[in-house]
PDB file of C-alpha atoms in Angstrom:
ATOM      1  CA  MET A 224      13.622 -31.594   6.794  1.00  0.00           C
ATOM      2  CA  ARG A 225      15.394 -29.571   9.419  1.00  0.00           C
ATOM      3  CA  LYS A 226      14.375 -26.651   9.530  1.00  0.00           C
ATOM      4  CA  LYS A 227      16.410 -23.444  10.053  1.00  0.00           C
ATOM      5  CA  THR A 228      16.271 -20.789  12.202  1.00  0.00           C
ATOM      6  CA  GLY A 229      15.491 -16.992  11.785  1.00  0.00           C
ATOM      7  CA  VAL A 230      17.588 -15.950  14.758  1.00  0.00           C
ATOM      8  CA  GLY A 231      16.888 -12.329  15.126  1.00  0.00           C
ATOM      9  CA  ALA A 232      14.546 -12.436  12.421  1.00  0.00           C
ATOM     10  CA  GLU A 233      12.368  -9.166  12.277  1.00  0.00           C
ATOM     11  CA  ASN A 234       9.761 -10.255   8.897  1.00  0.00           C
ATOM     12  CA  PHE A 235       7.247 -13.058   8.672  1.00  0.00           C
ATOM     13  CA  ARG A 236       7.982 -12.846   4.959  1.00  0.00           C
ATOM     14  CA  ASP A 237      11.162 -13.751   5.153  1.00  0.00           C
ATOM     15  CA  LEU A 238      11.349 -16.531   8.117  1.00  0.00           C
ATOM     16  CA  ILE A 239       8.508 -18.244   6.040  1.00  0.00           C
ATOM     17  CA  GLU A 240       9.882 -17.934   1.631  1.00  0.00           C
ATOM     18  CA  HIS A 241      13.584 -18.668   3.499  1.00  0.00           C
ATOM     19  CA  GLY A 242      12.297 -21.648   5.578  1.00  0.00           C
ATOM     20  CA  CYS A 243      12.601 -21.187   9.235  1.00  0.00           C
ATOM     21  CA  TYR A 244      10.849 -22.449  11.801  1.00  0.00           C
ATOM     22  CA  TYR A 245       8.446 -20.031  13.331  1.00  0.00           C
ATOM     23  CA  VAL A 246       6.226 -20.073  16.976  1.00  0.00           C
ATOM     24  CA  ASP A 247       2.988 -20.277  15.173  1.00  0.00           C
ATOM     25  CA  LYS A 248       1.167 -17.196  16.289  1.00  0.00           C
ATOM     26  CA  THR A 249      -1.913 -17.079  13.799  1.00  0.00           C
ATOM     27  CA  LYS A 250      -4.901 -17.538  16.743  1.00  0.00           C
ATOM     28  CA  LEU A 251      -3.767 -14.427  17.210  1.00  0.00           C
ATOM     29  CA  LEU A 252      -5.529 -12.134  13.906  1.00  0.00           C
ATOM     30  CA  LYS A 253      -9.299 -13.871  14.966  1.00  0.00           C
ATOM     31  CA  LYS A 254      -8.751 -13.051  18.505  1.00  0.00           C
ATOM     32  CA  VAL A 255      -7.068  -9.296  17.270  1.00  0.00           C
ATOM     33  CA  PHE A 256      -9.614  -8.634  14.256  1.00  0.00           C
ATOM     34  CA  ALA A 257     -12.207 -10.778  15.156  1.00  0.00           C
ATOM     35  CA  ASP A 258     -13.484 -11.154  18.486  1.00  0.00           C
ATOM     36  CA  SER A 259     -12.512  -7.836  19.367  1.00  0.00           C
ATOM     37  CA  GLN A 260     -14.582  -5.345  19.654  1.00  0.00           C
ATOM     38  CA  THR A 261     -12.307  -2.499  20.282  1.00  0.00           C
ATOM     39  CA  PHE A 262     -11.073   0.053  17.245  1.00  0.00           C
ATOM     40  CA  VAL A 263      -7.437   0.436  18.190  1.00  0.00           C
ATOM     41  CA  GLN A 264      -5.472  -1.892  20.719  1.00  0.00           C
ATOM     42  CA  LEU A 265      -2.571  -0.115  22.252  1.00  0.00           C
ATOM     43  CA  VAL A 266       0.070  -3.994  22.408  1.00  0.00           C
ATOM     44  CA  ILE A 267       2.138  -2.970  25.125  1.00  0.00           C
ATOM     45  CA  ARG A 268       5.068  -6.148  25.964  1.00  0.00           C
ATOM     46  CA  PRO A 269       8.620  -5.864  27.007  1.00  0.00           C
ATOM     47  CA  ARG A 270      11.309  -5.395  24.810  1.00  0.00           C
ATOM     48  CA  CYS A 271      12.601  -7.976  22.000  1.00  0.00           C
ATOM     49  CA  PHE A 272       8.938 -10.205  23.348  1.00  0.00           C
ATOM     50  CA  GLY A 273       7.962 -10.631  19.232  1.00  0.00           C
ATOM     51  CA  LYS A 274       6.200  -7.428  18.132  1.00  0.00           C
ATOM     52  CA  THR A 275       7.462  -6.375  14.929  1.00  0.00           C
ATOM     53  CA  LEU A 276       7.526  -9.744  13.963  1.00  0.00           C
ATOM     54  CA  THR A 277       3.694 -10.229  15.458  1.00  0.00           C
ATOM     55  CA  MET A 278       2.837  -6.938  13.044  1.00  0.00           C
ATOM     56  CA  SER A 279       4.100  -7.754  10.549  1.00  0.00           C
ATOM     57  CA  MET A 280       2.153 -11.202  10.192  1.00  0.00           C
ATOM     58  CA  PHE A 281      -0.755  -8.711  10.959  1.00  0.00           C
ATOM     59  CA  GLU A 282       0.597  -7.483   7.656  1.00  0.00           C
ATOM     60  CA  SER A 283       0.930 -10.468   5.338  1.00  0.00           C
ATOM     61  CA  PHE A 284      -2.648 -11.849   6.807  1.00  0.00           C
ATOM     62  CA  LEU A 285      -4.371  -8.575   6.315  1.00  0.00           C
ATOM     63  CA  ALA A 286      -3.055  -6.316   2.875  1.00  0.00           C
ATOM     64  CA  LEU A 287      -4.180  -7.426  -0.506  1.00  0.00           C
ATOM     65  CA  ASN A 288      -2.181  -6.796  -3.513  1.00  0.00           C
ATOM     66  CA  CYS A 289      -3.312  -3.599  -5.373  1.00  0.00           C
ATOM     67  CA  LYS A 290      -2.054  -4.796  -8.510  1.00  0.00           C
ATOM     68  CA  ASP A 291      -4.708  -7.571  -8.156  1.00  0.00           C
ATOM     69  CA  PRO A 292      -7.277  -7.812  -5.402  1.00  0.00           C
ATOM     70  CA  GLU A 293      -8.154 -11.030  -5.930  1.00  0.00           C
ATOM     71  CA  ASP A 294      -5.354 -13.080  -5.892  1.00  0.00           C
ATOM     72  CA  LEU A 295      -4.441 -14.208  -2.545  1.00  0.00           C
ATOM     73  CA  SER A 296      -2.266 -16.733  -3.516  1.00  0.00           C
ATOM     74  CA  LEU A 297       0.894 -14.909  -1.035  1.00  0.00           C
ATOM     75  CA  PRO A 298      -0.728 -14.851   2.066  1.00  0.00           C
ATOM     76  CA  LYS A 299      -2.149 -18.496   0.880  1.00  0.00           C
ATOM     77  CA  LYS A 300       0.972 -19.791   0.184  1.00  0.00           C
ATOM     78  CA  LEU A 301       2.797 -17.823   3.254  1.00  0.00           C
ATOM     79  CA  PHE A 302       0.212 -18.924   5.715  1.00  0.00           C
ATOM     80  CA  ALA A 303      -0.529 -22.450   4.355  1.00  0.00           C
ATOM     81  CA  ASP A 304       1.030 -24.708   7.637  1.00  0.00           C
ATOM     82  CA  THR A 305      -0.345 -22.148  10.342  1.00  0.00           C
ATOM     83  CA  TRP A 306      -2.815 -22.761  12.417  1.00  0.00           C
ATOM     84  CA  ILE A 307      -5.893 -20.451  10.573  1.00  0.00           C
ATOM     85  CA  LEU A 308      -5.224 -21.977   7.037  1.00  0.00           C
ATOM     86  CA  LYS A 309      -4.865 -26.226   8.893  1.00  0.00           C
ATOM     87  CA  ARG A 310      -8.250 -27.776   9.211  1.00  0.00           C
ATOM     88  CA  ASP A 311      -8.343 -30.008  12.095  1.00  0.00           C
ATOM     89  CA  GLY A 312     -10.787 -31.814  11.285  1.00  0.00           C
ATOM     90  CA  ASN A 313     -13.573 -30.168  13.751  1.00  0.00           C
ATOM     91  CA  PRO A 314     -16.417 -29.011  11.448  1.00  0.00           C
ATOM     92  CA  GLU A 315     -17.785 -26.197  14.560  1.00  0.00           C
ATOM     93  CA  GLU A 316     -13.344 -24.057  14.494  1.00  0.00           C
ATOM     94  CA  ASP A 317     -13.015 -25.034  10.854  1.00  0.00           C
ATOM     95  CA  LYS A 318     -16.149 -22.922   9.293  1.00  0.00           C
ATOM     96  CA  ILE A 319     -15.669 -20.093  11.437  1.00  0.00           C
ATOM     97  CA  LYS A 320     -11.660 -20.199  10.583  1.00  0.00           C
ATOM     98  CA  GLU A 321     -12.965 -20.574   6.884  1.00  0.00           C
ATOM     99  CA  ALA A 322     -15.155 -17.678   7.471  1.00  0.00           C
ATOM    100  CA  PHE A 323     -13.038 -15.792   9.257  1.00  0.00           C
ATOM    101  CA  CYS A 324     -11.007 -15.705   6.444  1.00  0.00           C
ATOM    102  CA  GLU A 325     -13.170 -15.431   3.507  1.00  0.00           C
ATOM    103  CA  ARG A 326     -13.226 -11.990   5.147  1.00  0.00           C
ATOM    104  CA  TYR A 327     -10.489 -10.578   5.898  1.00  0.00           C
ATOM    105  CA  MET A 328      -7.098 -12.598   4.340  1.00  0.00           C
ATOM    106  CA  GLY A 329      -5.492 -11.072   2.022  1.00  0.00           C
ATOM    107  CA  LYS A 330      -9.262  -7.946   1.866  1.00  0.00           C
ATOM    108  CA  PHE A 331      -7.322  -4.497   2.829  1.00  0.00           C
ATOM    109  CA  PRO A 332      -5.582  -2.225   2.263  1.00  0.00           C
ATOM    110  CA  VAL A 333      -2.891  -1.878   5.391  1.00  0.00           C
ATOM    111  CA  ILE A 334      -0.284   1.035   6.708  1.00  0.00           C
ATOM    112  CA  SER A 335       2.170  -0.670   8.446  1.00  0.00           C
ATOM    113  CA  LEU A 336       5.267   1.675   9.487  1.00  0.00           C
ATOM    114  CA  SER A 337       7.581   1.622  12.469  1.00  0.00           C
ATOM    115  CA  LEU A 338       9.180   4.303  14.266  1.00  0.00           C
ATOM    116  CA  LYS A 339      12.189   2.059  15.046  1.00  0.00           C
ATOM    117  CA  GLN A 340      14.398   4.505  14.461  1.00  0.00           C
ATOM    118  CA  VAL A 341      13.630   8.067  14.650  1.00  0.00           C
ATOM    119  CA  GLU A 342      14.875   8.881  17.645  1.00  0.00           C
ATOM    120  CA  GLY A 343      17.596  11.576  18.393  1.00  0.00           C
ATOM    121  CA  PRO A 344      19.364  14.121  20.811  1.00  0.00           C
ATOM    122  CA  ASP A 345      17.040  17.280  20.078  1.00  0.00           C
ATOM    123  CA  PHE A 346      14.043  17.468  18.298  1.00  0.00           C
ATOM    124  CA  LYS A 347      15.022  19.654  14.260  1.00  0.00           C
ATOM    125  CA  THR A 348      17.193  15.445  14.761  1.00  0.00           C
ATOM    126  CA  ALA A 349      13.383  12.591  15.593  1.00  0.00           C
ATOM    127  CA  TYR A 350      11.716  15.191  13.352  1.00  0.00           C
ATOM    128  CA  LYS A 351      14.127  14.500   9.645  1.00  0.00           C
ATOM    129  CA  LYS A 352      14.776  11.368  10.301  1.00  0.00           C
ATOM    130  CA  LEU A 353      10.066  11.025  11.474  1.00  0.00           C
ATOM    131  CA  ALA A 354      10.432  12.151   7.578  1.00  0.00           C
ATOM    132  CA  GLN A 355      12.950  10.314   6.306  1.00  0.00           C
ATOM    133  CA  VAL A 356      11.346   7.032   7.614  1.00  0.00           C
ATOM    134  CA  LEU A 357       7.123   7.947   6.073  1.00  0.00           C
ATOM    135  CA  CYS A 358       9.195   9.370   2.054  1.00  0.00           C
ATOM    136  CA  ALA A 359      11.249   5.646   1.961  1.00  0.00           C
ATOM    137  CA  TYR A 360       7.700   4.175   3.181  1.00  0.00           C
ATOM    138  CA  VAL A 361       4.870   6.538   0.548  1.00  0.00           C
ATOM    139  CA  ASP A 362       7.884   5.150  -1.638  1.00  0.00           C
ATOM    140  CA  LYS A 363       8.334   2.089  -2.013  1.00  0.00           C
ATOM    141  CA  ASN A 364       5.008   0.934  -1.624  1.00  0.00           C
ATOM    142  CA  LEU A 365       2.349   3.495  -2.516  1.00  0.00           C
ATOM    143  CA  ILE A 366       3.468   5.556  -4.984  1.00  0.00           C
ATOM    144  CA  TYR A 367       1.011   3.576  -7.116  1.00  0.00           C
ATOM    145  CA  LEU A 368      -1.625   6.215  -6.309  1.00  0.00           C
ATOM    146  CA  LYS A 369      -0.081   8.981  -8.270  1.00  0.00           C
ATOM    147  CA  GLU A 370      -1.847   6.885 -11.047  1.00  0.00           C
ATOM    148  CA  SER A 371      -5.436   7.145  -9.667  1.00  0.00           C
ATOM    149  CA  VAL A 372      -8.278   8.043 -10.970  1.00  0.00           C
ATOM    150  CA  HIS A 373     -10.534   8.242  -7.885  1.00  0.00           C
ATOM    151  CA  LEU A 374      -7.375  10.618  -6.280  1.00  0.00           C
ATOM    152  CA  THR A 375      -8.200  15.040  -7.086  1.00  0.00           C
ATOM    153  CA  ASN A 376      -4.761  16.870  -8.562  1.00  0.00           C
ATOM    154  CA  GLU A 377      -5.213  17.729  -5.661  1.00  0.00           C
ATOM    155  CA  GLN A 378      -4.817  15.014  -3.777  1.00  0.00           C
ATOM    156  CA  LYS A 379      -2.030  13.800  -5.713  1.00  0.00           C
ATOM    157  CA  LYS A 380       0.317  17.162  -5.298  1.00  0.00           C
ATOM    158  CA  ILE A 381       0.513  16.365  -1.821  1.00  0.00           C
ATOM    159  CA  LEU A 382       1.042  13.222  -2.626  1.00  0.00           C
ATOM    160  CA  ASP A 383       3.973  14.544  -4.431  1.00  0.00           C
ATOM    161  CA  CYS A 384       4.555  16.101  -0.626  1.00  0.00           C
ATOM    162  CA  PHE A 385       5.862  13.070   0.436  1.00  0.00           C
ATOM    163  CA  LEU A 386       7.689  12.092  -1.974  1.00  0.00           C
ATOM    164  CA  ASP A 387      10.317  14.683  -1.658  1.00  0.00           C
ATOM    165  CA  LEU A 388      12.501  14.189   1.704  1.00  0.00           C
ATOM    166  CA  ASN A 389      14.252  17.696   1.628  1.00  0.00           C
ATOM    167  CA  PHE A 390       9.786  19.123   2.034  1.00  0.00           C
ATOM    168  CA  LEU A 391       9.447  16.675   5.010  1.00  0.00           C
ATOM    169  CA  ARG A 392      12.084  17.458   6.641  1.00  0.00           C
ATOM    170  CA  ALA A 393      11.915  21.193   5.984  1.00  0.00           C
ATOM    171  CA  GLU A 394       9.642  21.991   9.606  1.00  0.00           C
ATOM    172  CA  GLU A 395       7.290  24.735   8.156  1.00  0.00           C
ATOM    173  CA  ASN A 396       5.483  22.345   6.735  1.00  0.00           C
ATOM    174  CA  LEU A 397       5.384  20.351  10.081  1.00  0.00           C
ATOM    175  CA  ASP A 398       1.164  20.137   8.540  1.00  0.00           C
ATOM    176  CA  ILE A 399       1.460  18.101   6.437  1.00  0.00           C
ATOM    177  CA  LEU A 400       4.026  15.443   7.842  1.00  0.00           C
ATOM    178  CA  SER A 401       2.369  15.414  11.471  1.00  0.00           C
ATOM    179  CA  GLY A 402      -1.390  14.865   8.790  1.00  0.00           C
ATOM    180  CA  SER A 403       0.403  11.690   7.302  1.00  0.00           C
ATOM    181  CA  LEU A 404      -2.136   9.138   9.088  1.00  0.00           C
ATOM    182  CA  TRP A 405      -5.072  11.075   7.876  1.00  0.00           C
ATOM    183  CA  TYR A 406      -4.077  12.106   4.199  1.00  0.00           C
ATOM    184  CA  LEU A 407      -2.752   8.934   3.661  1.00  0.00           C
ATOM    185  CA  THR A 408      -5.415   6.170   4.934  1.00  0.00           C
ATOM    186  CA  GLN A 409      -8.231   8.664   4.273  1.00  0.00           C
ATOM    187  CA  TRP A 410      -5.946   8.201  -0.383  1.00  0.00           C
ATOM    188  CA  LEU A 411      -6.500   5.107  -0.386  1.00  0.00           C
ATOM    189  CA  HIS A 412     -10.140   4.258   0.885  1.00  0.00           C
ATOM    190  CA  GLN A 413     -10.668   6.474  -1.433  1.00  0.00           C
ATOM    191  CA  HIS A 414      -9.475   4.524  -4.254  1.00  0.00           C
ATOM    192  CA  HIS A 415      -9.882   0.804  -3.290  1.00  0.00           C
ATOM    193  CA  GLY A 416     -13.251   1.719  -1.514  1.00  0.00           C
ATOM    194  CA  ILE A 417     -12.099   0.232   1.449  1.00  0.00           C
ATOM    195  CA  LYS A 418     -11.029   1.431   5.139  1.00  0.00           C
ATOM    196  CA  VAL A 419      -7.156   1.003   6.635  1.00  0.00           C
ATOM    197  CA  ILE A 420      -5.642  -0.825   8.824  1.00  0.00           C
ATOM    198  CA  VAL A 421      -2.913   1.596  10.059  1.00  0.00           C
ATOM    199  CA  LEU A 422      -0.508  -0.633  12.409  1.00  0.00           C
ATOM    200  CA  ILE A 423       2.016   1.220  14.185  1.00  0.00           C
ATOM    201  CA  ASP A 424       5.328  -0.561  15.583  1.00  0.00           C
ATOM    202  CA  ALA A 425       7.532   0.818  17.899  1.00  0.00           C
ATOM    203  CA  TYR A 426       6.110   3.328  18.887  1.00  0.00           C
ATOM    204  CA  ASP A 427       6.890   3.807  22.066  1.00  0.00           C
ATOM    205  CA  VAL A 428      10.492   4.899  20.919  1.00  0.00           C
ATOM    206  CA  PRO A 429      10.440   9.052  19.415  1.00  0.00           C
ATOM    207  CA  LEU A 430       8.252   9.343  22.777  1.00  0.00           C
ATOM    208  CA  ALA A 431      11.612   7.582  25.114  1.00  0.00           C
ATOM    209  CA  LYS A 432      13.327   9.165  23.781  1.00  0.00           C
ATOM    210  CA  ALA A 433      12.025  12.526  23.286  1.00  0.00           C
ATOM    211  CA  TRP A 434      11.800  12.712  27.301  1.00  0.00           C
ATOM    212  CA  SER A 435      14.696  11.352  27.957  1.00  0.00           C
ATOM    213  CA  ASN A 436      16.025  13.333  26.127  1.00  0.00           C
ATOM    214  CA  GLY A 437      14.424  17.575  26.739  1.00  0.00           C
ATOM    215  CA  TYR A 438      12.415  17.547  24.187  1.00  0.00           C
TER     216      TYR A 438
END
């Protein structure tokens, strides 16, 4: 049966679940997370070169199930027909891929943010859009931390600040907004006891717009 062509698709999970063609880039998983010895990687490619889809693929493979960390059913389903899970009859390579999957697949808390919408004609506009992106992300993905027994009451009060868009958009609260990744990674590590992977897409958009608009 012929698959669909997911024109404009930027989300790996959507692409696979809708039965669309996918150019298999799962070899990058091993290259980036196992073969490389760096802790931070900057991926530079031309616009519309598949960066967002690749970042989404990373997230789908690495992210643990927050409700049941032992449940790997989703990544196994999504990656069933890709290189990283296929066994090609080469015992040495198959063993390496199995070891990689055992160590990395569905094992990490992941923060995946896109800054594509963080832009505007002036600082105030861009600042408010950043607040909106962070608030929406925390509300959708990290609200379960409010129930964590591993976070203090004071930490939960700060978490509530990330769920209050009006608070975040107020420039006098810049210290909270600017420290967002530090807070969120610390809390995720505290809750899960596992180091956090942070993926930031379109990091250049706010920088380029700020430069071009003089702020």
